[in-house]
C-alpha positions as MATLAB code, in Angstrom:
seq = 'MTGKMLKKYIIFLTDGEPSYNYEYENSYNAVADLQNLIPGTKLYAVGMTNNTDNTFMETVVRKANGLGKYDSTDGLYINGSNEEKVNAALNADCR';
ca = [
       0.000    0.000    0.000;
       1.416    3.394   -0.926;
       1.332    6.488    1.286;
      -1.347    8.040   -0.909;
      -3.761    5.225   -0.053;
      -3.330    5.465    3.715;
      -5.931    7.322    5.729;
      -4.504    9.964    8.026;
      -6.074   10.953   11.334;
      -5.337   13.293   14.182;
      -7.142   12.709   17.450;
      -7.043   15.915   19.462;
      -7.690   15.319   23.181;
      -8.258   18.503   25.137;
     -10.013   20.124   28.059;
     -11.870   22.035   25.356;
     -10.857   25.598   25.972;
      -7.710   27.696   25.649;
      -6.011   28.831   28.838;
      -6.333   32.491   27.860;
      -8.942   34.358   25.787;
      -6.386   35.571   23.232;
      -5.490   31.947   22.403;
      -8.805   31.315   20.627;
      -7.600   32.961   17.404;
      -4.167   31.330   17.728;
      -5.843   27.940   17.994;
      -8.049   28.587   14.967;
      -5.063   29.734   12.913;
      -2.983   26.704   13.919;
      -5.542   24.190   12.650;
      -6.793   26.149    9.628;
      -3.777   25.134    7.542;
      -3.961   21.408    8.357;
      -5.302   20.354    4.948;
      -2.457   22.223    3.214;
       0.171   20.646    5.466;
      -1.200   17.084    5.464;
      -3.827   16.758    2.691;
      -6.675   14.367    3.359;
      -6.129   14.278    7.114;
      -9.218   13.990    9.259;
      -9.112   15.635   12.688;
     -11.265   14.303   15.491;
     -11.547   16.442   18.599;
     -12.457   14.944   21.947;
     -13.376   17.302   24.777;
     -12.311   15.503   27.937;
     -14.338   17.414   30.532;
     -17.921   18.390   31.154;
     -16.839   22.045   30.912;
     -15.769   21.844   27.268;
     -16.447   24.978   25.204;
     -18.538   23.364   22.452;
     -18.519   26.407   20.165;
     -14.734   26.607   20.320;
     -14.300   22.888   19.665;
     -16.752   22.838   16.751;
     -14.906   25.784   15.176;
     -11.553   23.988   15.556;
     -12.987   20.867   13.899;
     -14.540   22.834   11.028;
     -11.337   24.748   10.309;
      -9.090   21.661   10.540;
     -11.301   19.591    8.243;
     -11.968   22.346    5.702;
     -15.669   22.556    6.568;
     -17.867   25.606    6.229;
     -19.149   27.673    9.147;
     -22.482   25.842    9.247;
     -21.361   22.329    8.245;
     -22.076   19.576   10.738;
     -19.344   18.386   13.077;
     -21.270   15.245   14.035;
     -18.838   12.413   14.611;
     -15.806   14.709   14.337;
     -16.291   16.508   17.634;
     -17.119   14.301   20.583;
     -17.692   15.166   24.204;
     -15.307   12.732   25.847;
     -17.495   12.329   28.886;
     -19.543    9.912   26.753;
     -17.359    6.866   26.057;
     -19.997    5.306   23.804;
     -19.960    8.324   21.434;
     -16.155    8.352   21.317;
     -15.992    4.664   20.394;
     -18.783    4.986   17.790;
     -17.118    7.932   16.047;
     -13.670    6.370   15.925;
     -14.936    2.955   14.840;
     -17.078    4.400   12.017;
     -13.997    5.327    9.959;
     -12.238    2.013   10.535;
     -14.658   -0.045    8.470;
];
């Protein structure tokens, strides 16, 4: 199998919010170029606490995966407090 046929994934585990308010834009900028750096990569984000900033995490997922502002993040952003959802999302792409 050649490198072009391999699926590429990044699983981003986080508390779901930057430490400082000014880091929101830095975070968005860091992931926005992912598809240029590693084309075809799919980023999954898992918020590991019940205090996860859902809006922030959905924006990170959209920017990293080249999605539009209103595109669904279902299956790409998972609240990690629900183990069943995490397993379902990660297993869906392995078939």
